[in-house]
Short mmCIF file of C-alpha atoms and ligand atoms in Angstrom, two decimals:
data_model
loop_
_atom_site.label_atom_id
_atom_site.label_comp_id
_atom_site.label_asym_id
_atom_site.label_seq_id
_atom_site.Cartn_x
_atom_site.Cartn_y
_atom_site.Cartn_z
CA UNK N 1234 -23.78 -8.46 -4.06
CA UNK N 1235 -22.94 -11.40 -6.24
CA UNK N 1236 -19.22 -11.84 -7.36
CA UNK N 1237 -20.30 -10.55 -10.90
CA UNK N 1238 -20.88 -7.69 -8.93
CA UNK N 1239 -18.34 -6.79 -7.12
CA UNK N 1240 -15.98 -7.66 -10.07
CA UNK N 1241 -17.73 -5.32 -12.45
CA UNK N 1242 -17.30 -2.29 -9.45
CA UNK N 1243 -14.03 -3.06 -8.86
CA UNK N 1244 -13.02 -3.64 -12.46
CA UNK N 1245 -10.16 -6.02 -14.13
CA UNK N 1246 -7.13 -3.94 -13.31
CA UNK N 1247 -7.59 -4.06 -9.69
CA UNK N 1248 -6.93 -7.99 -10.53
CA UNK N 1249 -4.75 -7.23 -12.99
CA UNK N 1250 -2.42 -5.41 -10.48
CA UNK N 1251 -2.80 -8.02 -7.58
CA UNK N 1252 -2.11 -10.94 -10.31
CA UNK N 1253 1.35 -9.23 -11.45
CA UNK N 1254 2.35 -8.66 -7.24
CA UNK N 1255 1.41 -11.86 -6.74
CA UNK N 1256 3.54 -13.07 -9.40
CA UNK N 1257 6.49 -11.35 -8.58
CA UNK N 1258 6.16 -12.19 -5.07
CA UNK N 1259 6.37 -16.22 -6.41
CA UNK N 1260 9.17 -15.61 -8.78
CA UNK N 1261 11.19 -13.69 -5.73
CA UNK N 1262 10.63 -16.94 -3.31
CA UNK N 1263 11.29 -19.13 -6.98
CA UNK N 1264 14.65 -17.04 -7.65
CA UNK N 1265 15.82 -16.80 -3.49
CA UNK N 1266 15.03 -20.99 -4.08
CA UNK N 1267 17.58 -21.31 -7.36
CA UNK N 1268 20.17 -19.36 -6.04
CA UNK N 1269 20.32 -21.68 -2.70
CA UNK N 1270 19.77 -24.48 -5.29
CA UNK N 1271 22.59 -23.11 -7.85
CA UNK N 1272 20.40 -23.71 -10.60
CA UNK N 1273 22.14 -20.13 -12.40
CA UNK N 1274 25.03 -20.96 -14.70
CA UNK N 1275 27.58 -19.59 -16.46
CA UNK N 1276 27.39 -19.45 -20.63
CA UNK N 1277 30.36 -17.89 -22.00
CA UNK N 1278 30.61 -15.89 -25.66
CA UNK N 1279 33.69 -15.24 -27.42
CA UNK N 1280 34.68 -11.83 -28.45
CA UNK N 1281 37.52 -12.26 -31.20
CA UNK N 1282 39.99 -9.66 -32.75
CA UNK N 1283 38.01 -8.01 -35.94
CA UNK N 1284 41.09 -8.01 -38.05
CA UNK N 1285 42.97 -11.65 -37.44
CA UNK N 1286 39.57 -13.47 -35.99
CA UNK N 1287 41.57 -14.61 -33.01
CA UNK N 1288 39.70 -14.74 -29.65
CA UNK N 1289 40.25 -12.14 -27.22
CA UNK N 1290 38.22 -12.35 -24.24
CA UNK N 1291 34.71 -13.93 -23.35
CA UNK N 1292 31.94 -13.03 -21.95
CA UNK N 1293 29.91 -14.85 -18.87
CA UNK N 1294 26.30 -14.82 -19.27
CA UNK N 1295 24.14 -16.07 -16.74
CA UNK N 1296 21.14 -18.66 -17.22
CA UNK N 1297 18.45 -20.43 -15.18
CA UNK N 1298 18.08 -23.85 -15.27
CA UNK N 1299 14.71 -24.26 -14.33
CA UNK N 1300 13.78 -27.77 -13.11
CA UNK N 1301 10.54 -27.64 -15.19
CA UNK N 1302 11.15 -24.75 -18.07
CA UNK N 1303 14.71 -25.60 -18.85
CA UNK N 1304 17.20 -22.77 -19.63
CA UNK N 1305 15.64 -19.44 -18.83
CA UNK N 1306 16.78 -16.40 -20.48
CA UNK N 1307 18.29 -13.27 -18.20
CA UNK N 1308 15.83 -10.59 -19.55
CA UNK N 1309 12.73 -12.90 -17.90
CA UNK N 1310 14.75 -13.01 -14.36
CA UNK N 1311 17.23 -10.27 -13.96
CA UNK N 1312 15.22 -6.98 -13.89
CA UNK N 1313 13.22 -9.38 -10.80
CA UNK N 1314 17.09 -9.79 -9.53
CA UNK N 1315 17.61 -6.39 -9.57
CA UNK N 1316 14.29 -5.14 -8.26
CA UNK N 1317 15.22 -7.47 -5.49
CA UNK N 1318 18.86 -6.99 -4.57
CA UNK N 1319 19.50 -10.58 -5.15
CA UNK N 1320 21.47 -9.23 -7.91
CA UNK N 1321 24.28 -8.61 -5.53
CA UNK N 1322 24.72 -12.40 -4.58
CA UNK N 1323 23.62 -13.75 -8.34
CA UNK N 1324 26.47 -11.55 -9.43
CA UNK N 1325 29.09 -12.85 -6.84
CA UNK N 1326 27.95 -16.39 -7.80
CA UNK N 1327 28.85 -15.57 -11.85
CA UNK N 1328 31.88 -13.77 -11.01
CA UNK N 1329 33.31 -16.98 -8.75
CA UNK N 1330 31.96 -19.50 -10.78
CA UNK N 1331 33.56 -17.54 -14.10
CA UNK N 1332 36.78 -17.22 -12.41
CA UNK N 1333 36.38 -21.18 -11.18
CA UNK N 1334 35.79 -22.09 -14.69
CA UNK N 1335 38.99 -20.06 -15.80
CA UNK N 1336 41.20 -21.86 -13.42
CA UNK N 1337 39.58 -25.53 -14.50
CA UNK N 1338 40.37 -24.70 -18.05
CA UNK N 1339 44.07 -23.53 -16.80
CA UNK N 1340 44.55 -26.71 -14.95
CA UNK N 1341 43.94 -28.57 -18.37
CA UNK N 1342 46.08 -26.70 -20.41
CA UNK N 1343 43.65 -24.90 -22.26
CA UNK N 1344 44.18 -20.84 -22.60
CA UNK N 1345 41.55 -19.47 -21.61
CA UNK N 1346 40.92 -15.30 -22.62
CA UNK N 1347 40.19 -12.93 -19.94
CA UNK N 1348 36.41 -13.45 -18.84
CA UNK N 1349 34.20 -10.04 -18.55
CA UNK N 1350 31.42 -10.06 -16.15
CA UNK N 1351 28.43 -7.99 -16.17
CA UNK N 1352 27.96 -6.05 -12.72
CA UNK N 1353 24.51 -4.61 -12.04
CA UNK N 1354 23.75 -1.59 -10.64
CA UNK N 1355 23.39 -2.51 -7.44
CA UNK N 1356 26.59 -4.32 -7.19
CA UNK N 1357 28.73 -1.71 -8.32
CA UNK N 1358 27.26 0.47 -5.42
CA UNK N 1359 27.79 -2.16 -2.83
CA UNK N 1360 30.75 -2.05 -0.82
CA UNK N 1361 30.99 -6.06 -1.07
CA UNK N 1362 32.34 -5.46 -5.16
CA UNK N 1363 36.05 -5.56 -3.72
CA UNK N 1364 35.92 -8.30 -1.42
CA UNK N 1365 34.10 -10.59 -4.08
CA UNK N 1366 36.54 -9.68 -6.95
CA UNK N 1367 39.60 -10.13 -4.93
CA UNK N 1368 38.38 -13.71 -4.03
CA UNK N 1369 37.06 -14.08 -7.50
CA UNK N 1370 41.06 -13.20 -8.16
CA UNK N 1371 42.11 -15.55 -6.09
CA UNK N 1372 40.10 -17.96 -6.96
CA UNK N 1373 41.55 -18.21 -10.86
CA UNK N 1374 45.10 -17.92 -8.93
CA UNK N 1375 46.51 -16.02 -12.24
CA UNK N 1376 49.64 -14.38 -13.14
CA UNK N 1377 47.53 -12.81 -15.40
CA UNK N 1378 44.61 -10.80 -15.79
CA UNK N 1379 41.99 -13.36 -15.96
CA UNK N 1380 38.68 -10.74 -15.27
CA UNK N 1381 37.17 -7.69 -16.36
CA UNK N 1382 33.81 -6.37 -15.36
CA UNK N 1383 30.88 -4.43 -17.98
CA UNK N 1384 28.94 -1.67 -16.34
CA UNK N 1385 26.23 -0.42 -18.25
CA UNK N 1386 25.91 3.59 -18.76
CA UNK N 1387 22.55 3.69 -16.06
CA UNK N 1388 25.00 2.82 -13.10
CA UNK N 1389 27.82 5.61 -13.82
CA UNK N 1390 25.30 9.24 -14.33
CA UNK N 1391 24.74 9.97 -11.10
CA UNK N 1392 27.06 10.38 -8.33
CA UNK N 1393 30.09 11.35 -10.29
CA UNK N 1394 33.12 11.46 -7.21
CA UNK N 1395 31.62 7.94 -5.77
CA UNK N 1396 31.47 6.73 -9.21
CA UNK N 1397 34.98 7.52 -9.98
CA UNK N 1398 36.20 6.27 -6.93
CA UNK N 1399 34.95 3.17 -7.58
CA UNK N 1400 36.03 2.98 -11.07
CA UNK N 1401 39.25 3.22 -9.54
CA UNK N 1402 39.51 1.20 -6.85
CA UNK N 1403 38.41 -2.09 -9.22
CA UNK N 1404 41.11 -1.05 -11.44
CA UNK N 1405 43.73 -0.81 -8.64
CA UNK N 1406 42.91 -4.28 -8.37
CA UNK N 1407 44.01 -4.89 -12.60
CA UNK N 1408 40.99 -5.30 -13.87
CA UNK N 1409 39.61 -3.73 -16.40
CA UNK N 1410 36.34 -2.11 -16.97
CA UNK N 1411 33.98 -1.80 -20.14
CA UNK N 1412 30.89 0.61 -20.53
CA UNK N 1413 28.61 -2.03 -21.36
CA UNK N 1414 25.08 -0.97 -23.96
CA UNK N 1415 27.45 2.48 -24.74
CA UNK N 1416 25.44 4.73 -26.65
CA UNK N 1417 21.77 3.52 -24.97
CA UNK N 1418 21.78 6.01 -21.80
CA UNK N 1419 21.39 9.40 -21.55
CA UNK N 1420 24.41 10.51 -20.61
CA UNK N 1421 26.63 13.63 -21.89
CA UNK N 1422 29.35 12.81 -23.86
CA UNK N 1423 31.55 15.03 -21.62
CA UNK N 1424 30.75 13.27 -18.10
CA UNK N 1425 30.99 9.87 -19.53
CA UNK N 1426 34.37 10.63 -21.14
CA UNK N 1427 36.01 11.68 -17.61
CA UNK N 1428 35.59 8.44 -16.12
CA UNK N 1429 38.38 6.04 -15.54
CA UNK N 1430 37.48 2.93 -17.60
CA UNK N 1431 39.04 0.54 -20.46
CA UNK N 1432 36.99 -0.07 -23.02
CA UNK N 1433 33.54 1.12 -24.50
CA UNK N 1434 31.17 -1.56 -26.22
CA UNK N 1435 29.11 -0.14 -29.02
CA UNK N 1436 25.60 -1.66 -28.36
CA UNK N 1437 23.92 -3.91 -30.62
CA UNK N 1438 21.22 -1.51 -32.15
CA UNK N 1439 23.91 0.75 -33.83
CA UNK N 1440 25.51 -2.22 -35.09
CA UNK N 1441 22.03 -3.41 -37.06
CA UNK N 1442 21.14 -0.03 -38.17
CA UNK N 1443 24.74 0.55 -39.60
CA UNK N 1444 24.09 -1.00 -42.81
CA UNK N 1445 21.18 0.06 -43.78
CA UNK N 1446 21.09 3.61 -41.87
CA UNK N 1447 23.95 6.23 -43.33
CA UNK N 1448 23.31 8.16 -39.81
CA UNK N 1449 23.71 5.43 -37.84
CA UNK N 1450 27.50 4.79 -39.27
CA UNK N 1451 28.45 8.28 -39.24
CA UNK N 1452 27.51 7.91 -35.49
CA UNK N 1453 29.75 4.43 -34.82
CA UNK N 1454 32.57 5.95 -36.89
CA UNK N 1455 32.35 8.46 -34.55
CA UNK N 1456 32.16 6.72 -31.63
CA UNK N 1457 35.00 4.36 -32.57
CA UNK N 1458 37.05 7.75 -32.95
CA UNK N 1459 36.29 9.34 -29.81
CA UNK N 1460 37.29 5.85 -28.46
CA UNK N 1461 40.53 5.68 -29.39
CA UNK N 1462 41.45 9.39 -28.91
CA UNK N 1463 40.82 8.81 -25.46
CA UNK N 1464 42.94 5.35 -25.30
CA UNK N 1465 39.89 3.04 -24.88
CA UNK N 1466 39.15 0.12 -26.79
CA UNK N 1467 36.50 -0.62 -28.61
CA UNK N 1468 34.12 -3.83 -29.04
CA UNK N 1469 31.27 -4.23 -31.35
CA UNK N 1470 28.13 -6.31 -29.40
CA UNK N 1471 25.76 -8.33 -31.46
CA UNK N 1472 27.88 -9.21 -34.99
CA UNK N 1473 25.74 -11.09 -36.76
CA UNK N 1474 26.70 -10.81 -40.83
CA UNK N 1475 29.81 -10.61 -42.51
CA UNK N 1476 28.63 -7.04 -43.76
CA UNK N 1477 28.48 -5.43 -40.68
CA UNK N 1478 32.20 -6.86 -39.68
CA UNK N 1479 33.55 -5.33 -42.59
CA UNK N 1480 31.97 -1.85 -41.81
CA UNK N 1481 33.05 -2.33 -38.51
CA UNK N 1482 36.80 -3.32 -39.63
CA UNK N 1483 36.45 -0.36 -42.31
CA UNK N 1484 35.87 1.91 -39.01
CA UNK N 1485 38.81 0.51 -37.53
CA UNK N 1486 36.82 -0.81 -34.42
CA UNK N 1487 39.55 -3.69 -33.05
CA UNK N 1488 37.02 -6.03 -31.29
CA UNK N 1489 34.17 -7.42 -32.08
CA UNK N 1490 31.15 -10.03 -30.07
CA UNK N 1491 28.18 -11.53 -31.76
CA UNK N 1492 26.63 -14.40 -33.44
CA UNK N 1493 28.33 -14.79 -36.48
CA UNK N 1494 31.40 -15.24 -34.61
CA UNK N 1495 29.91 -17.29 -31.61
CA UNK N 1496 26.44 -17.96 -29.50
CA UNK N 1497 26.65 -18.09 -25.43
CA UNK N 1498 27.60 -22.02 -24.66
CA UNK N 1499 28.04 -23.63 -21.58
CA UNK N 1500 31.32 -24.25 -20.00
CA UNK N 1501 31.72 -27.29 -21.15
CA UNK N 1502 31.50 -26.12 -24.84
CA UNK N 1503 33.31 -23.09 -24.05
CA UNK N 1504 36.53 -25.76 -22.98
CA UNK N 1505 36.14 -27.17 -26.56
CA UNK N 1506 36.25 -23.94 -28.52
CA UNK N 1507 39.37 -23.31 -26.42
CA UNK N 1508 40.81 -26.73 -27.55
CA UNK N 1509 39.91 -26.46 -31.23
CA UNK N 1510 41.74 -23.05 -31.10
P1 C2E C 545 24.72 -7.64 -22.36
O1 C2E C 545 25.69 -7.66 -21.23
O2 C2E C 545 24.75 -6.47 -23.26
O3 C2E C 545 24.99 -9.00 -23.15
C1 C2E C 545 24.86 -9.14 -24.53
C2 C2E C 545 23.58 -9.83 -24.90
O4 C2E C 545 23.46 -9.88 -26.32
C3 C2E C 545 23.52 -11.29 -24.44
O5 C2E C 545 22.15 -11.59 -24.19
C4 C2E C 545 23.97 -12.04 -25.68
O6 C2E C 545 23.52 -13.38 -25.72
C5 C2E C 545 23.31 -11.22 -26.75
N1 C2E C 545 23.98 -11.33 -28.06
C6 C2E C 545 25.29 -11.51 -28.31
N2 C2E C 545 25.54 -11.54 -29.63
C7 C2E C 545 24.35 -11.37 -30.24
C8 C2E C 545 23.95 -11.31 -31.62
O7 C2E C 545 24.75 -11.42 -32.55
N3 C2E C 545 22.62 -11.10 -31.87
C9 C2E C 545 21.71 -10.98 -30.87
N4 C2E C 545 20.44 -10.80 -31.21
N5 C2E C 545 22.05 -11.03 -29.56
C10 C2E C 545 23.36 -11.21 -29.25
P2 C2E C 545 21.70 -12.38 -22.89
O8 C2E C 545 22.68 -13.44 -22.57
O9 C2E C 545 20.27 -12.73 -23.10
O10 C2E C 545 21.83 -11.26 -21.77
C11 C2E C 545 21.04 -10.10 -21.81
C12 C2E C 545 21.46 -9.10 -20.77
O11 C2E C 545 21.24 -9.61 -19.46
C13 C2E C 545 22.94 -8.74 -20.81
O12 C2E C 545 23.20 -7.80 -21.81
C14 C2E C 545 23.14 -8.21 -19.41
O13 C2E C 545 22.71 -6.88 -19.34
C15 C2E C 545 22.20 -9.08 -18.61
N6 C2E C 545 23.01 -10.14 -17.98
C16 C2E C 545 23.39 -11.34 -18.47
N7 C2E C 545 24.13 -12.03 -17.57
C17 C2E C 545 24.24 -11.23 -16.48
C18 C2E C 545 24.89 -11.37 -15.20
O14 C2E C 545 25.57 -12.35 -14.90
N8 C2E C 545 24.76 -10.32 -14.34
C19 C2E C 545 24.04 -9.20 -14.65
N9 C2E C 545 23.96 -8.22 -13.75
N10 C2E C 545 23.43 -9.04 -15.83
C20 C2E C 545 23.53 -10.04 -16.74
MG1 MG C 546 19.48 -13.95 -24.95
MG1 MG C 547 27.66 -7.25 -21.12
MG1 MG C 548 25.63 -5.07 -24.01
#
């Protein structure tokens, strides 16, 4: 049989499907490569006090610099970190280098906010989380309380008792803990409101339906309510018009992150904004 053939009885998808292992298996060996060569960075976003528009905290957001495609994105490399478990050492590497960067700015006078850093899934179930934030800890060398961690709602439904446990052995160590995308899973209300965490961040798709979408504020008023009755705070992600800050304000939510307030910049930016401040 000619190759016509035997593509025609096989079909495209059969290709299709060894194309896409193939290139996953390239970008593993690509990502195992940038990791060794520390080609992921740190970006940093401000989050800033709703009410005064002072900066409160910040936000480390990892990047690729790619020797050929310049800065890559996280959503085109870390759902291949996390199918991988290289997550667990990508996420070390942010949470040092964030806590580096901290001291640096320290060290030059600057004040620099407390820095939140997203933990996957897998790192949050890894027994190495407490041994990498207390050398992340003493790494900054603070007084103060220079980290926090975001956990998004996927990595606290199941497994309640280990989930608390953990919950409260990071914040034995002081630092806090956010709910990252809140509102996005499928948890109950009930079970998410028992765990032991700091603050709840409202994700970004209820903040761009607000204005236009009556629901959709009745559901972040709400929200920013059952917040506070329970003693969390509350931070707004993805701010991008004045509008939406005021509705936000109007629902007395205290924090807010987003681009009308700041982009992701590197470090060296990041040192600036401090210094203008
Ligand atoms: P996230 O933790 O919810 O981070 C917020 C995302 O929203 C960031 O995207 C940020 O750049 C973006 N953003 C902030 N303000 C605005 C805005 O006003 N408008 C819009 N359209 N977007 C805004 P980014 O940096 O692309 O990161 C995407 C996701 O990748 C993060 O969502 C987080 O889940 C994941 N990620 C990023 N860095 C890390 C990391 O170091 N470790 C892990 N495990 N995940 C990370
Ligand atoms: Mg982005
Ligand atoms: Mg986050
Ligand atoms: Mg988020």
């Amino acid at each position: 049989a000619s190759a016509r053939d035997l593509d025609l009885r096989f079909g495209q998808y059969d290709r299709a499907a060894d194309r896409v292992v193939a290139r996953q298996i390239s970008l593993e060996v690509e990502l195992r490569d940038a990791l060794e060569r520390q080609e992921f960075v740190n970006f940093y976003q401000p989050k800033i006090d709703l009410r005064t528009g002072k900066l409160t905290g910040a936000e480390a957001l990892v990047r690729w610099r790619h020797p050929q495609r310049g800065l890559v994105q996280p959503s085109e490399f870390v759902p291949e970190l996390e199918r991988t478990g290289l997550v667990i050492a990508v996420g070390r590497q942010v949470m040092q280098r964030a806590m580096q960067d901290w001291r640096a700015w320290r060290e030059a006078g600057l004040q620099p906010p407390q820095i939140a850093v997203n933990v996957a899934p897998a790192q949050f179930r890894c027994d190495s989380l407490f041994s990498d934030i207390e050398q992340a800890l003493n790494t900054a060398g603070a007084e103060m309380h220079p980290l926090s961690i975001e956990i998004t709602e996927s990595s606290l439904v199941s497994d309640h008792d280990r989930v608390v446990d953990i919950l409260s052995r990071v914040r034995a160590l002081e630092v806090p803990v956010a709910i990252d995308d809140f509102g996005t899973g499928y948890s109950s209300l009930s079970y998410l409101v028992s765990l032991p965490v700091d603050v709840m961040k409202i994700d970004r798709s209820f903040v761009t339906r607000m204005s236009q979408d009556a629901g959709y504020m009745g559901l972040v008023s709400t929200v920013v309510s059952l917040a506070h009755n329970l003693d969390l705070k509350v931070v707004a992600e993805g701010i991008e018009t004045e509008e939406e800050a005021k509705l936000l304000k109007l629902l007395r939510c205290e924090q807010g992150q987003g681009y009308l307030y700041g982009h992701p910049v590197p470090a060296d930016e990041f040192a600036a904004l401090l210094d203008a401040a």
